[in-house]
Tab-separated table of C-alpha atoms in Angstrom:
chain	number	residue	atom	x	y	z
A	1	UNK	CA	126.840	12.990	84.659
A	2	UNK	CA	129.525	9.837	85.937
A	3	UNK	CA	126.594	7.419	85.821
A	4	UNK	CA	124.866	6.288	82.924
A	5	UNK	CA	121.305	6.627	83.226
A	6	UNK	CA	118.980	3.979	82.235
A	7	UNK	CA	116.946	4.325	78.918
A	8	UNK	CA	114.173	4.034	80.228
A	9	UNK	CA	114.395	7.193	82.404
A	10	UNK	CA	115.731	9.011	80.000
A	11	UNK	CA	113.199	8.608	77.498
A	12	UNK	CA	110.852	9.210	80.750
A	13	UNK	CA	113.059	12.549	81.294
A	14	UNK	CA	112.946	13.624	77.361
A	15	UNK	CA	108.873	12.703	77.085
A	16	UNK	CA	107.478	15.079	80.354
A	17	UNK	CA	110.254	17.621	79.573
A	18	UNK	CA	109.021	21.129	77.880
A	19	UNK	CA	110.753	21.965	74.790
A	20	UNK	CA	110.933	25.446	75.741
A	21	UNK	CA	113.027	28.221	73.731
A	22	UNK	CA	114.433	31.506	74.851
A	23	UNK	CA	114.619	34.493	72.689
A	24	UNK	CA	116.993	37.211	73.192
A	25	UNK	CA	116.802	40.598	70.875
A	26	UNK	CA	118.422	43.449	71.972
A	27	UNK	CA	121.088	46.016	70.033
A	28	UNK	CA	123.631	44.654	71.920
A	29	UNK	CA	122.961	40.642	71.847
A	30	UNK	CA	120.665	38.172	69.363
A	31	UNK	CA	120.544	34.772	70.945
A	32	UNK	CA	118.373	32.124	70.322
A	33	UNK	CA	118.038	28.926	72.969
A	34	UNK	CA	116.511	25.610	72.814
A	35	UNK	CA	115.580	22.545	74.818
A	36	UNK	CA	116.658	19.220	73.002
A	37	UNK	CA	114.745	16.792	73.620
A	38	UNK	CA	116.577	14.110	71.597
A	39	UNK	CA	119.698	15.008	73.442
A	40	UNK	CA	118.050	15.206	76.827
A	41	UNK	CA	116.988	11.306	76.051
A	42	UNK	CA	120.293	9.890	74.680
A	43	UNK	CA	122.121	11.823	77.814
A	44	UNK	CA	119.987	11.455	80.578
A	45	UNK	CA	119.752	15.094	81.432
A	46	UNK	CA	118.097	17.842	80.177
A	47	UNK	CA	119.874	20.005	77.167
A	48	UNK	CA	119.766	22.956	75.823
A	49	UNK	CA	121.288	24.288	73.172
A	50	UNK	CA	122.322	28.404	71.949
A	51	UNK	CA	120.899	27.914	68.218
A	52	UNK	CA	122.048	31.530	67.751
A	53	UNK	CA	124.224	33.967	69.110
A	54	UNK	CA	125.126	37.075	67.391
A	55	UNK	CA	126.905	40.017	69.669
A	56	UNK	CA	126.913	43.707	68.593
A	57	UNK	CA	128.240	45.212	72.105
A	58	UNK	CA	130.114	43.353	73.751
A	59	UNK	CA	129.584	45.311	76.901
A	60	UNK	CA	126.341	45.321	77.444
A	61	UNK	CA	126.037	41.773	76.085
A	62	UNK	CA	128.015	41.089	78.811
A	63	UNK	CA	125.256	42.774	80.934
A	64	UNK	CA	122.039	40.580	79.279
A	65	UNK	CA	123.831	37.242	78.896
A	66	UNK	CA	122.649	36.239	82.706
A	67	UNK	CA	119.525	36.307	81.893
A	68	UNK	CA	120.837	33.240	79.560
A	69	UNK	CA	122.099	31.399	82.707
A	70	UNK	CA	118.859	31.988	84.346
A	71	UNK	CA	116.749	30.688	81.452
A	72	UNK	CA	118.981	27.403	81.945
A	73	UNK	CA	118.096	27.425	85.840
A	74	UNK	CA	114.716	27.773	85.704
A	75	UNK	CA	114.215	24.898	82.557
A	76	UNK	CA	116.993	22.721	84.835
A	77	UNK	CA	119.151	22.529	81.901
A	78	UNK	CA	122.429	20.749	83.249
A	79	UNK	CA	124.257	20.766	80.032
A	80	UNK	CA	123.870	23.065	77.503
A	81	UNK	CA	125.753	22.987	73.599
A	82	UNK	CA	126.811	25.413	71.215
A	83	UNK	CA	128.314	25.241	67.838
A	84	UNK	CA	129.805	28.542	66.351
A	85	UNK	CA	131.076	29.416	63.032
A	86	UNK	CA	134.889	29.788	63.701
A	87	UNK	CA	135.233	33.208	63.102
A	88	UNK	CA	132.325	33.900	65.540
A	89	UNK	CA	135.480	34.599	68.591
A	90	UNK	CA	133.481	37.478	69.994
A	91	UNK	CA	130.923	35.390	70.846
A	92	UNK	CA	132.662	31.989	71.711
A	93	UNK	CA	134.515	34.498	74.664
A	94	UNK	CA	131.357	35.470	75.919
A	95	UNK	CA	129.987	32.390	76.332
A	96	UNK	CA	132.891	31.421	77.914
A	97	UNK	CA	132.820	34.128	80.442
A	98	UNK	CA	129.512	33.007	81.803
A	99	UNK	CA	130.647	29.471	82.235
A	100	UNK	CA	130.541	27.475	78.884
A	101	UNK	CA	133.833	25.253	78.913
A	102	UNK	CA	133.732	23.804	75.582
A	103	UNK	CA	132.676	25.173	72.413
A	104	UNK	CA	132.526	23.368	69.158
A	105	UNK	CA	133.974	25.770	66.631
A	106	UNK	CA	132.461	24.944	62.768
A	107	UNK	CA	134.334	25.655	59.886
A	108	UNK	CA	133.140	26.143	56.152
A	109	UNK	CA	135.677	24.912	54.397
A	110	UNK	CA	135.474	26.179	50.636
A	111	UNK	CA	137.976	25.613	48.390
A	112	UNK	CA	138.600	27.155	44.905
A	113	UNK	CA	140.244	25.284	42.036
A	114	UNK	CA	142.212	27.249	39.254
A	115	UNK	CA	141.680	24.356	36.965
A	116	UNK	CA	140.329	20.676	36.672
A	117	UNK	CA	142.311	17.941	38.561
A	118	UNK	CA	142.947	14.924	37.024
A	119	UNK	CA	140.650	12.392	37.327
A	120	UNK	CA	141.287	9.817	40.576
A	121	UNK	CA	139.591	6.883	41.260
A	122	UNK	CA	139.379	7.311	44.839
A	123	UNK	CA	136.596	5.123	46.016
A	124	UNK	CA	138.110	1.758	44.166
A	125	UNK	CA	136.212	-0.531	46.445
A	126	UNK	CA	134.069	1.339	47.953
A	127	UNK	CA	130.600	1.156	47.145
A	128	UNK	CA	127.359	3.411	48.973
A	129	UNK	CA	124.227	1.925	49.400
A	130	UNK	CA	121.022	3.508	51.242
A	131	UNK	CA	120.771	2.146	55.019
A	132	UNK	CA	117.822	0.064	56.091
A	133	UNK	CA	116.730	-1.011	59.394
A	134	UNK	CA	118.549	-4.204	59.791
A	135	UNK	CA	121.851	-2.397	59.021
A	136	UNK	CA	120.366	-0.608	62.489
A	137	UNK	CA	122.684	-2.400	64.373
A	138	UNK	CA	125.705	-2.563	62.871
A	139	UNK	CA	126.069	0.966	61.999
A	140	UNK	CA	124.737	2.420	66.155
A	141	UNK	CA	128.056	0.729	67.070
A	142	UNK	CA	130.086	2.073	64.300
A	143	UNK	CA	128.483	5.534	65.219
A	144	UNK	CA	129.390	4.688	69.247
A	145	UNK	CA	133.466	4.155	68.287
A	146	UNK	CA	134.101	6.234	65.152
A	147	UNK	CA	133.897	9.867	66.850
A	148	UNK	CA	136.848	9.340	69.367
A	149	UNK	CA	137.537	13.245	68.566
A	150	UNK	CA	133.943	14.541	68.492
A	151	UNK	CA	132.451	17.001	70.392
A	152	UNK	CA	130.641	14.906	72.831
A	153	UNK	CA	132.819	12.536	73.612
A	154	UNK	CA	136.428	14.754	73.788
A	155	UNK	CA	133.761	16.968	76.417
A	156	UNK	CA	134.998	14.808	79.937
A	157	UNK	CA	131.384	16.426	81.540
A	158	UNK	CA	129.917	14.012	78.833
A	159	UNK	CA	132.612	11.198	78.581
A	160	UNK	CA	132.650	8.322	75.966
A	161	UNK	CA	130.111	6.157	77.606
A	162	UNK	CA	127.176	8.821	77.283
A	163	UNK	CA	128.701	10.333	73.768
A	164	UNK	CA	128.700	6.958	72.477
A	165	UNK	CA	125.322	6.250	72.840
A	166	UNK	CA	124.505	10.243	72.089
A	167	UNK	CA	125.895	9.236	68.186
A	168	UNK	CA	124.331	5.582	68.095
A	169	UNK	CA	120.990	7.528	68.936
A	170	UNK	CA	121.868	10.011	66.127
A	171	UNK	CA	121.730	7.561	63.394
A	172	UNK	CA	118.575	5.648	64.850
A	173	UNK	CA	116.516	9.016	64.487
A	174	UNK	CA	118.705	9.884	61.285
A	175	UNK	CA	117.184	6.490	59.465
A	176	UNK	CA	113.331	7.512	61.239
A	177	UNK	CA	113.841	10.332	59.615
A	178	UNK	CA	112.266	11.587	55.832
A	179	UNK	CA	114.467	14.501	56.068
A	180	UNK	CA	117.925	12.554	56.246
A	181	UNK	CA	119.603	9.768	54.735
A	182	UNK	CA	121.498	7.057	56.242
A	183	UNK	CA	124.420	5.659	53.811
A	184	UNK	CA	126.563	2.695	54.300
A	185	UNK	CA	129.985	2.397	52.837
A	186	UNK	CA	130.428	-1.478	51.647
A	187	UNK	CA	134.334	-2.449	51.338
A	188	UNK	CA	134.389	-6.044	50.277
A	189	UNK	CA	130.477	-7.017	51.480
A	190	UNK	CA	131.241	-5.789	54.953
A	191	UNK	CA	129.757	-2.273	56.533
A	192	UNK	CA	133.006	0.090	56.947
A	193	UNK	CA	131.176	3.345	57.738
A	194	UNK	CA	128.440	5.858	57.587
A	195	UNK	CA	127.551	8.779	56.223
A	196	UNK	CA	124.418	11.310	56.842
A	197	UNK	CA	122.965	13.358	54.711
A	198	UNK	CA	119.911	15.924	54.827
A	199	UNK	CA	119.275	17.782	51.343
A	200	UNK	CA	117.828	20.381	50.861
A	201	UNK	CA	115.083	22.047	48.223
A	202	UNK	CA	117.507	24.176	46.741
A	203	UNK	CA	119.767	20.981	45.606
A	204	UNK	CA	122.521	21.579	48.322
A	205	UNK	CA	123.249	18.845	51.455
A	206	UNK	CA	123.486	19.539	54.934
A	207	UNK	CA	126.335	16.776	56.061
């Protein structure tokens, strides 16, 4: 993955590509697999991703997670993702003992307040507006150079060059998208960041 394919083929490599899935229920292991097509396109290889992974033996898990690896040869997956809740270790280890080298751990932060806190104008300044397409632009290159840290790019298989355009991509199919919502923060007229949303019918938002 050193050289960065041309668009082109990747959206060549993403169109003829299956999205196949993989479905693993057993006592021992429940794991759910995925080809993604939007990440095959942005990268220029295919992807997969474990949607779900949920280990009640950990020896025999052991024993049925090849047939994981050879679900990922036979689609010619050459990267493959997974995020985990943190506490999810048991899992994270055996993915890591059949080769994964980086696993994005995903913590729900909740936080519980004894009583109100004084009220903070924190977003002097600031104001949100909904994005449109000629903000397009402006906010794929503020999506290439904000995530420094994030999971694609800190991954040096992937590498800034690919993981940049891997989050530009992300907000171009974010603002496509009826299901999400693309907001710019404003500071002074000028676009200092973004922020995606996808709500949901029960009134929470999927960030």
């Amino acid at each position: 993955m050193s050289e960065l394919p041309s668009e082109t083929a990747a959206a060549e490599l993403a169109r003829v590509m299956p999205v196949a899935t993989l479905q693993l229920d057993s006592p021992a292991l429940r794991l759910a697999a995925e080809h993604v097509p939007w990440d095959t396109e942005s990268l220029g290889v295919p992807v997969a991703q474990v949607r779900h992974i949920e280990i009640h033996d950990r020896t025999a898990a052991d024993a049925e997670m090849p047939r994981l690896l050879a679900w990922f040869a036979t689609q010619g997956i050459e990267l493959a993702a997974c995020r985990l809740d943190h506490a999810r270790l048991l899992e994270s280890a055996a993915l890591e003992r059949v080769g994964f080298r980086f696993i994005e751990m995903v913590y729900a932060m909740a936080v519980d307040l004894p009583r109100p806190l004084p009220a903070m104008d924190v977003t002097r300044g600031v104001h949100w507006r909904r994005a449109c397409e000629a903000d397009l632009d402006e906010l794929q290159q503020l999506a290439a150079d904000a995530f420094a840290t994030g999971r694609w790019n800190i991954d040096w298989s992937v590498g800034q060059s690919l993981g940049g355009r891997r989050y530009a991509d992300w907000v171009v199919r974010s603002l496509a998208d009826p299901k999400h919502e693309v907001l710019c923060a404003v500071v002074d007229g000028q676009t200092a960041g973004l922020f995606i949303i996808e709500p949901a019918a029960d009134g929470s938002v999927y960030w």
